[in-house]
Short mmCIF file of C-alpha atoms in Angstrom, two decimals:
data_model
loop_
_atom_site.label_atom_id
_atom_site.label_comp_id
_atom_site.label_asym_id
_atom_site.label_seq_id
_atom_site.Cartn_x
_atom_site.Cartn_y
_atom_site.Cartn_z
CA MET A 1 89.91 27.76 49.72
CA ASN A 2 91.25 29.25 46.51
CA PHE A 3 89.53 28.91 43.70
CA GLY A 4 92.71 28.73 41.32
CA LEU A 5 91.44 32.32 40.15
CA SER A 6 94.18 35.00 38.83
CA PRO A 7 93.66 38.44 39.59
CA LYS A 8 92.21 38.82 35.85
CA ASP A 9 90.01 36.31 36.40
CA TYR A 10 88.45 38.23 39.33
CA LEU A 11 88.84 41.74 36.94
CA ALA A 12 86.88 39.83 34.64
CA MET A 13 84.30 39.32 37.31
CA VAL A 14 84.15 42.82 38.13
CA LEU A 15 83.54 43.77 34.64
CA ASP A 16 80.90 41.30 34.12
CA ALA A 17 79.19 42.58 37.58
CA TYR A 18 79.47 46.25 35.60
CA GLU A 19 78.08 45.55 32.83
CA GLU A 20 75.04 43.62 34.60
CA PHE A 21 74.55 46.83 36.66
CA LYS A 22 74.66 49.07 33.63
CA ALA A 23 71.97 46.71 32.05
CA ASN A 24 70.23 47.38 35.52
CA PRO A 25 70.98 50.73 36.63
CA LEU A 26 67.87 50.71 39.41
CA SER A 27 69.11 47.57 40.90
CA THR A 28 70.72 47.58 44.08
CA ARG A 29 71.53 43.79 44.15
CA HIS A 30 73.73 44.69 40.70
CA LEU A 31 75.24 47.27 42.63
CA ILE A 32 76.17 45.48 45.65
CA ALA A 33 77.75 42.57 43.33
CA VAL A 34 79.86 45.10 41.17
CA CYS A 35 80.69 47.08 44.52
CA THR A 36 81.96 43.28 46.36
CA PHE A 37 84.02 42.25 43.58
CA ALA A 38 85.70 45.50 42.73
CA ASN A 39 85.99 46.27 47.11
CA HIS A 40 87.98 42.51 47.00
CA LEU A 41 90.47 43.53 44.17
CA PRO A 42 93.26 44.99 46.56
CA GLU A 43 93.19 42.21 48.79
CA ILE A 44 93.28 39.44 45.71
CA ILE A 45 95.85 41.60 44.16
CA ILE A 46 97.90 41.37 46.93
CA ALA A 47 97.67 37.84 47.68
CA LYS A 48 99.34 36.96 44.10
CA TYR A 49 101.91 39.77 44.31
CA ALA A 50 103.23 40.44 47.92
CA GLN A 51 105.69 37.53 47.69
CA SER A 52 106.36 37.06 44.03
CA ASP A 53 106.48 40.33 42.51
CA PRO A 54 106.04 43.03 45.19
CA ARG A 55 107.16 46.22 42.57
CA LYS A 56 103.48 45.49 41.02
CA VAL A 57 102.05 46.13 44.39
CA HIS A 58 104.04 49.53 44.64
CA ASN A 59 105.85 47.09 47.80
CA HIS A 60 102.77 46.89 49.81
CA VAL A 61 102.32 43.69 51.94
CA THR A 62 98.92 43.99 53.01
CA GLY A 63 95.52 44.25 51.39
CA ALA A 64 94.79 46.94 53.51
CA THR A 65 97.91 49.08 52.72
CA TYR A 66 97.31 48.76 48.76
CA ARG A 67 93.81 49.71 49.51
CA GLY A 68 94.55 53.14 50.83
CA TYR A 69 96.79 53.23 48.23
CA ALA A 70 94.49 53.09 46.01
CA VAL A 71 91.96 54.90 47.44
CA ASN A 72 94.72 58.09 47.33
CA LEU A 73 94.73 57.35 43.46
CA CYS A 74 90.88 56.89 43.42
CA SER A 75 88.71 58.13 46.13
CA GLU A 76 85.41 56.43 45.19
CA ILE A 77 87.19 53.01 45.98
CA GLY A 78 86.39 54.05 49.50
CA ILE A 79 82.72 54.98 48.47
CA VAL A 80 82.43 51.76 46.92
CA ARG A 81 84.21 49.76 49.95
CA ASP A 82 81.31 51.27 51.99
CA LEU A 83 78.95 50.29 49.29
CA CYS A 84 80.23 46.77 49.58
CA ASP A 85 79.88 46.99 53.27
CA PHE A 86 76.72 48.23 53.68
CA GLY A 87 75.71 45.29 51.47
CA LYS A 88 77.17 42.91 53.65
CA HIS A 89 76.57 44.31 57.41
CA GLY A 90 73.42 46.21 57.24
CA PRO A 91 72.73 49.99 58.13
CA ARG A 92 75.24 50.48 60.49
CA LEU A 93 79.75 50.02 60.09
CA ASP A 94 81.62 50.79 62.71
CA ARG A 95 84.77 51.51 60.61
CA LYS A 96 85.80 55.17 61.48
CA SER A 97 86.69 55.72 57.81
CA VAL A 98 83.20 55.21 56.30
CA ALA A 99 82.29 58.54 54.11
CA VAL A 100 78.62 57.01 52.99
CA LYS A 101 75.69 58.37 54.84
CA GLU A 102 72.81 56.62 52.67
CA THR A 103 71.75 55.46 49.28
CA ASP A 104 68.22 55.85 47.57
CA VAL A 105 66.82 55.62 44.32
CA LYS A 106 65.93 59.43 43.70
CA GLU A 107 64.54 61.76 40.20
CA LYS A 108 66.64 64.12 39.13
CA LEU A 109 65.84 66.53 36.37
CA VAL A 110 68.69 66.13 33.52
CA GLY A 111 68.63 68.85 30.45
CA ASP A 112 68.80 67.60 27.01
CA ALA A 113 71.56 69.64 25.23
CA VAL A 114 70.01 68.99 21.54
CA GLY A 115 66.64 70.16 22.44
CA ILE A 116 65.58 73.93 22.88
CA SER A 117 62.00 74.39 23.95
CA ILE A 118 59.81 77.34 21.87
CA LEU A 119 60.66 79.97 24.64
CA GLY A 120 64.42 79.34 24.11
CA PHE A 121 65.14 77.10 27.63
CA PRO A 122 66.58 73.93 27.52
CA ILE A 123 64.30 71.19 27.57
CA ALA A 124 64.63 68.93 30.85
CA ARG A 125 63.56 65.67 31.76
CA LYS A 126 63.61 63.20 34.90
CA ILE A 127 65.48 60.40 35.53
CA GLU A 128 65.76 58.08 38.24
CA LYS A 129 69.24 57.13 39.65
CA ILE A 130 70.95 55.62 42.71
CA VAL A 131 72.50 58.52 44.39
CA VAL A 132 74.76 57.74 47.20
CA THR A 133 74.97 60.25 50.09
CA LEU A 134 77.64 61.15 51.80
CA ILE A 135 78.22 62.11 55.26
CA ASP A 136 79.04 65.33 54.54
CA GLY A 137 75.96 65.77 52.68
CA LYS A 138 77.89 65.41 48.81
CA GLU A 139 75.58 63.62 46.53
CA MET A 140 77.02 61.20 43.97
CA TYR A 141 75.54 59.20 41.12
CA ALA A 142 76.31 55.32 41.87
CA ASP A 143 76.68 54.77 38.37
CA ALA A 144 79.27 57.03 37.95
CA VAL A 145 80.81 55.96 41.32
CA VAL A 146 81.32 52.56 40.09
CA SER A 147 82.04 53.64 36.44
CA THR A 148 85.33 55.49 37.98
CA VAL A 149 86.17 52.80 39.78
CA VAL A 150 86.17 50.09 37.06
CA ASP A 151 88.15 52.38 35.06
CA PHE A 152 90.54 53.05 37.97
CA TRP A 153 90.58 49.23 37.94
CA LYS A 154 91.29 48.45 34.60
CA LYS A 155 94.21 51.19 33.67
CA THR A 156 95.76 49.56 36.62
CA PHE A 157 95.67 46.12 35.76
CA ALA A 158 97.63 47.46 32.68
CA SER A 159 100.11 49.82 33.59
CA ASP A 160 101.27 47.71 36.44
CA ASN A 161 100.95 44.37 34.41
CA LEU A 162 98.82 42.80 36.75
#
């Protein structure tokens, strides 16, 4: 089925979903939505340009190879793929390239660069964030991952004239 949408229309959906996530940064539903839309961009772009203008997709002919190209430029695209797939398939993925172990809302201490206590120590405050834990133990904030991916696609659409 084709809805008659262009790759730019799909990018607009990514951007809309991202704005909704930014307004609700602890919402798993909004996180999954932006990841799902962003995750499907490689296939949507390939469907439009692989045959008609392969230079725009650096001569890739499948969504998988174009995604690999994009992941090499922006590793967070692979993390977004994992988050999307976990959202669709549940807690177990059989794909060998899975990097994400789990996500959870965690309290983090954040230093306030403006405030200094009477004793001269920076003032810290607690905030809650969705934290993505990778299989190697590295933790990343979901909002930073998504922001990086959205920025990548905005720049890619502009530079490759998609």
